XYZ file of C-alpha atoms in Angstrom:
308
model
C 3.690 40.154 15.203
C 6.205 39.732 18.197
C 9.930 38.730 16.671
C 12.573 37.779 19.021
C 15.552 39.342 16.882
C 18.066 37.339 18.444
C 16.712 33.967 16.767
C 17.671 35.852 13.373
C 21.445 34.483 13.617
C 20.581 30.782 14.717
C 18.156 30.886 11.819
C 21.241 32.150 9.399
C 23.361 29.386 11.017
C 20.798 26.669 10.003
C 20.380 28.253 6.438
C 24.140 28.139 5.607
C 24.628 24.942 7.288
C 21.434 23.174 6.417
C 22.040 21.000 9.186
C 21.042 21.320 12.774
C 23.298 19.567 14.157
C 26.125 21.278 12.844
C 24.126 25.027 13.149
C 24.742 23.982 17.237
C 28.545 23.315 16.934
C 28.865 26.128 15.107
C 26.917 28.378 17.797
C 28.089 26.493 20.826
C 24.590 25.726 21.839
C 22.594 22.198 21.878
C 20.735 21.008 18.983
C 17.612 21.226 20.734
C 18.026 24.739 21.396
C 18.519 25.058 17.535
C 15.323 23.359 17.016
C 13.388 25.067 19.660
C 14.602 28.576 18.329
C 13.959 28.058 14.779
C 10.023 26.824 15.663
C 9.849 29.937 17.792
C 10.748 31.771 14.994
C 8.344 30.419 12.612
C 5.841 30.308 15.080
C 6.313 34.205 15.491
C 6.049 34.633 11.746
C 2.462 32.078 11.364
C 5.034 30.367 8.871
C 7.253 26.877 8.220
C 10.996 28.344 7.463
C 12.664 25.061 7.390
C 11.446 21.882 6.544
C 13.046 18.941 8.238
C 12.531 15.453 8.076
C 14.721 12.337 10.011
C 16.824 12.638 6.596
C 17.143 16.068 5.966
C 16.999 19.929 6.488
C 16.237 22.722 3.872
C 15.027 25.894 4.072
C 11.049 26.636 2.368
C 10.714 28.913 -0.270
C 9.662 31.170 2.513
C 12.844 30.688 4.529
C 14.928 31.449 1.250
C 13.054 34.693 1.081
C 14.038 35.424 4.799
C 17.471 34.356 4.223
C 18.161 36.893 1.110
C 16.741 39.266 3.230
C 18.675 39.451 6.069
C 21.906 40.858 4.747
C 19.443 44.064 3.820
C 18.960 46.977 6.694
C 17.180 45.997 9.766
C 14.161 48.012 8.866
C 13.556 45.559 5.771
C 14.057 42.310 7.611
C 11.608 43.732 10.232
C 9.012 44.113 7.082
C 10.376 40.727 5.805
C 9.069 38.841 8.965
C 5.862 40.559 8.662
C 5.721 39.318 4.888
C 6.600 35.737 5.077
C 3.914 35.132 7.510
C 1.280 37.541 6.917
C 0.275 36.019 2.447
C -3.252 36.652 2.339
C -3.224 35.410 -1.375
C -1.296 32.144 -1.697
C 1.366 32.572 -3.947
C 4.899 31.271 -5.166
C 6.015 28.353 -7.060
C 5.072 24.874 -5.919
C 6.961 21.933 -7.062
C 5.249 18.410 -6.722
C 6.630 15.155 -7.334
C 4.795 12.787 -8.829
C 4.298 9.288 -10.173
C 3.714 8.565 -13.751
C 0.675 6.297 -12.762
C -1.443 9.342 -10.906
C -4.014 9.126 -13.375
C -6.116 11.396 -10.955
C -3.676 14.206 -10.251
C -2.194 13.987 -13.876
C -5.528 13.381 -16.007
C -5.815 17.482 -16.279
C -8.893 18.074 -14.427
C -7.638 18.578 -11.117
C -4.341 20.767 -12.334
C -6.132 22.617 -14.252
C -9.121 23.830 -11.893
C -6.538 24.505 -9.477
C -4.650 26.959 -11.528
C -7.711 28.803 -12.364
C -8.432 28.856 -8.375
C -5.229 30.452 -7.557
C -3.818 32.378 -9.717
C -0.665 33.240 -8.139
C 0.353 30.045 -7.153
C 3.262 28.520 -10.206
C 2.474 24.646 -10.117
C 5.812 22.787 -10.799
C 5.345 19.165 -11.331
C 8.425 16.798 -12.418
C 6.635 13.439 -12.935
C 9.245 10.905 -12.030
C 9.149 7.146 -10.760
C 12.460 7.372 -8.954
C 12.148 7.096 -5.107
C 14.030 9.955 -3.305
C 13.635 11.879 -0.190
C 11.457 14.908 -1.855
C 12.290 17.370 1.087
C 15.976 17.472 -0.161
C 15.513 16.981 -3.821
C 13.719 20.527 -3.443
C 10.020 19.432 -3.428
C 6.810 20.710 -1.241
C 4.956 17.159 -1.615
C 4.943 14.243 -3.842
C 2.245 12.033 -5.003
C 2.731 7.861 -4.977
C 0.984 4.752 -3.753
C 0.706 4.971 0.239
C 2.806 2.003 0.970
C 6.073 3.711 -0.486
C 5.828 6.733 1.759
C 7.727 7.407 4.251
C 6.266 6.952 8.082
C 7.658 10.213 9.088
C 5.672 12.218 6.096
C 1.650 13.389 6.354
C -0.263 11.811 3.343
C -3.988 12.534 2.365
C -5.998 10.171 -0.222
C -5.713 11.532 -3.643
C -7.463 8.598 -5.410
C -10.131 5.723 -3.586
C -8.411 2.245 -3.692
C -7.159 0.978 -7.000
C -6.548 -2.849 -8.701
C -4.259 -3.303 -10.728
C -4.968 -5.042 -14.143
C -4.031 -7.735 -16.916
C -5.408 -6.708 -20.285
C -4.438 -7.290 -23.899
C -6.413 -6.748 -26.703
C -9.159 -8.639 -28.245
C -7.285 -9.271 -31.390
C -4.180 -10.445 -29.245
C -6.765 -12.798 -26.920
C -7.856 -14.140 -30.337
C -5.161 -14.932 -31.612
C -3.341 -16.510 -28.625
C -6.088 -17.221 -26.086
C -6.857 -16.636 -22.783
C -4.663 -17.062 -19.501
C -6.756 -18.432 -17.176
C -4.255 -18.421 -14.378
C -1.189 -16.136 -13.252
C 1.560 -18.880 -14.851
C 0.072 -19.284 -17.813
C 1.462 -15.845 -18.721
C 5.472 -17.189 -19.376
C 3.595 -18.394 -22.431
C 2.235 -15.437 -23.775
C 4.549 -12.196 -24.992
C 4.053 -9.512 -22.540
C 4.877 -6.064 -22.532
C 6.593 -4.460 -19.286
C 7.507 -1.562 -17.478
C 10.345 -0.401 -15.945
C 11.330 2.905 -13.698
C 14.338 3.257 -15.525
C 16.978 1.594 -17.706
C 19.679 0.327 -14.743
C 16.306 -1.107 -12.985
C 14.844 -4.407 -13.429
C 11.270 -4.464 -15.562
C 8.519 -4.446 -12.666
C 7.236 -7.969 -11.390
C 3.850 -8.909 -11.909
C 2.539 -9.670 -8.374
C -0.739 -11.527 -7.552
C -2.781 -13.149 -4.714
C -4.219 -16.608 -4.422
C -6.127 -17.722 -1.309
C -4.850 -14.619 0.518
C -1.220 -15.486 -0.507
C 0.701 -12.613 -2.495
C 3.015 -14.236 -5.042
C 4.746 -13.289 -8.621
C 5.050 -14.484 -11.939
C 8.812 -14.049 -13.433
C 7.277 -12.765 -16.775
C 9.991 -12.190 -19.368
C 8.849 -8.661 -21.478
C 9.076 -9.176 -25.203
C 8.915 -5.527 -25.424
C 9.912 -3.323 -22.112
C 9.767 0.709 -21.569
C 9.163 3.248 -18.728
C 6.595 4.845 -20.862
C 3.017 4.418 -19.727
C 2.046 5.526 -22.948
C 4.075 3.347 -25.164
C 3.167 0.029 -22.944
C -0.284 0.974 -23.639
C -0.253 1.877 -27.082
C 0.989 -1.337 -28.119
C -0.923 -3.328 -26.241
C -3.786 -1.539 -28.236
C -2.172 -2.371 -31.301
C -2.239 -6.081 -30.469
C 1.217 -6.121 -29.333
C 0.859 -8.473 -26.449
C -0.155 -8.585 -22.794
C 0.097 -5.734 -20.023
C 0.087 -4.829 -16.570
C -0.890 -1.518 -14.725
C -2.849 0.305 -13.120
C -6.864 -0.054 -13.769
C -7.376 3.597 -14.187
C -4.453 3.423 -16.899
C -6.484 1.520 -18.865
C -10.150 2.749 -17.724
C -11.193 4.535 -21.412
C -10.253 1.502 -23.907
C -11.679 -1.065 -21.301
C -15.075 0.851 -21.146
C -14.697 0.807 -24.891
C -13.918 -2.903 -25.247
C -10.226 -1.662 -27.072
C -8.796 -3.944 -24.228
C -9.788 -6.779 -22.061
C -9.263 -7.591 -18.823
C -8.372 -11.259 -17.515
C -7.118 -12.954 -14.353
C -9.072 -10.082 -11.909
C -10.098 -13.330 -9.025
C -6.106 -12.837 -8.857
C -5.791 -8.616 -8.338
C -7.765 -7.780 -5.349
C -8.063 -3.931 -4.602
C -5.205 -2.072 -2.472
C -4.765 1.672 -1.121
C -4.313 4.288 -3.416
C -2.659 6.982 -4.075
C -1.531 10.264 -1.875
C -0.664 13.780 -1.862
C 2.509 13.751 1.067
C 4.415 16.250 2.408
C 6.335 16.675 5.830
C 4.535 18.475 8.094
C 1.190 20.315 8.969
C 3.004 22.847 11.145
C 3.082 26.210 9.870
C 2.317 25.142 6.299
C 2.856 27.430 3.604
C -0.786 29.010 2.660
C 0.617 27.701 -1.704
C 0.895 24.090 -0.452
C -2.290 24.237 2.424
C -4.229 25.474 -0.940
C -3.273 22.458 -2.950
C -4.513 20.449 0.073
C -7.762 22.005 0.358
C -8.453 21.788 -3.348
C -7.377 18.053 -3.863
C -10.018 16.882 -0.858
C -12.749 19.262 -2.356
C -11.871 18.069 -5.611
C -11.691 13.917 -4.883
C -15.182 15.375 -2.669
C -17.016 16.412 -5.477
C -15.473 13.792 -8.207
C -17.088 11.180 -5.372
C -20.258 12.887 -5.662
C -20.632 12.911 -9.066
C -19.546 9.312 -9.349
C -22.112 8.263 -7.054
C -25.104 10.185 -8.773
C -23.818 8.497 -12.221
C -24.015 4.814 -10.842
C -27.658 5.430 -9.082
C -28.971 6.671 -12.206
């Protein structure tokens, strides 16, 4: 490994001022040069020490390592460099953000044959339906629905396409019939969702005819708690809305039925994002290799049920 030592104090400059722009001023040198240095740096060390995105700059858990170690003697940065870049083993802590309605990533199957893969790698997840930038909130990658991403992130399919779903009971449809269109549903008492408390409960969106439109249905009952939502509607507590897989189990097992599906046509799923491919840390390339194998063999074994 070849360093160029004097990129060491531009790097310092961009850890303390998490900023490139300001890194420059403070080194009387262009913000290009900043940027240039700091990728020949990383690309001397096989290693991403910054993450940057058009909204922000922070240092990887890599770079944080490098940065503690550079007050030591020069011997030990010297070794430091060779460390950051040369993991054999992925390992560290890797926090994920991710929705509540992942069914996929959060069902337990995928976490927990990734754990057993890699045994050194900590997996941090904070499930959370807030929208934030994750690069400064701290985060290696995030999972949502693909048309919330950012266009400046990398995203890879975590799920195949998904429909959302109306579904109620039987002993609710019984008891108060069936909607047989999108309206008729500011008749019936509905049970909604919401992100959090200051945010409105989400809208209930359909297509007719290839037009999108929504129904202003007022929740009886409303909670950001997936579980809750559909715990009451299997109690008989009224009519829901969410994602199919939510609901997969209890409509397999006729708990819950489905209604108005001419009017939910299928969209993109979800993804795994994250900011960049360059010099990704081996911890968060792992969790990339093992969610395509993994949605790979799930596939597989989806396809050999429905044949036979």
């Amino acid at each position: 490994m070849t360093i160029d030592l004097n990129l060491l104090p531009l790097f310092l400059a961009v850890a303390e001022e998490a900023n490139f722009v300001a890194a420059a001023a403070r080194l009387g040198v262009t913000r290009s040069a900043v940027s240039q240095g700091i990728r020949r740096l990383e690309d001397g060390c096989g290693i991403a020490l910054v993450t940057r995105t058009t909204r922000s700059v922070r240092l990887t858990e890599a770079g944080e390592r490098l940065r503690d170690t550079l007050s030591r003697p020069l011997a030990e940065v010297l070794s430091a460099l060779e460390d950051v870049g040369g993991n054999v083993n992925p390992h560290g802590v890797l926090r994920i953000a991710a929705t509540s309605i992942a069914e996929e990533f959060l069902s337990g199957p995928l976490i927990a044959s990734f754990a057993e893969a890699y045994p050194n790698i900590v997996l941090d997840v904070t499930v959370t339906d807030d929208t934030f930038d994750i690069v400064s909130a701290g985060f290696d990658a995030g999972v949502r629905l693909g048309d919330i991403i950012e266009q400046d992130m990398v995203a890879i399919p975590l799920s195949g396409e998904q429909r959302e779903v109306v579904v109620a009971s039987p002993a609710y449809f019984e008891a108060n019939g069936l909607p047989t269109h999108p309206r008729d549903l500011i008749h019936h008492r509905c049970i909604g969702w919401r992100p959090a408390p200051d945010t409105a409960p989400y809208r209930w969106e359909f297509v007719q005819e290839g037009e999108a439109f929504d129904v202003s249905v007022e929740p009886q009952i409303t909670t950001n708690d997936l579980r809750l939502m559909m715990r009451t509607a299997l109690s008989g507590g009224g009519i829901t809305f969410a994602l199919e897989e939510t609901f997969r189990p209890y409509l397999e097992r006729g708990e819950l039925i489905s209604v108005l599906k001419d009017f939910l046509p299928p969209f993109p799923g979800l993804f795994l994002y994250f900011p960049s491919r360059r010099n990704m840390a081996p911890k968060l390339r792992a969790l990339i290799a093992h969610v395509q194998r993994f949605r790979r063999e799930h596939r597989t074994r989806a396809d050999t049920t429905s044949v036979a």
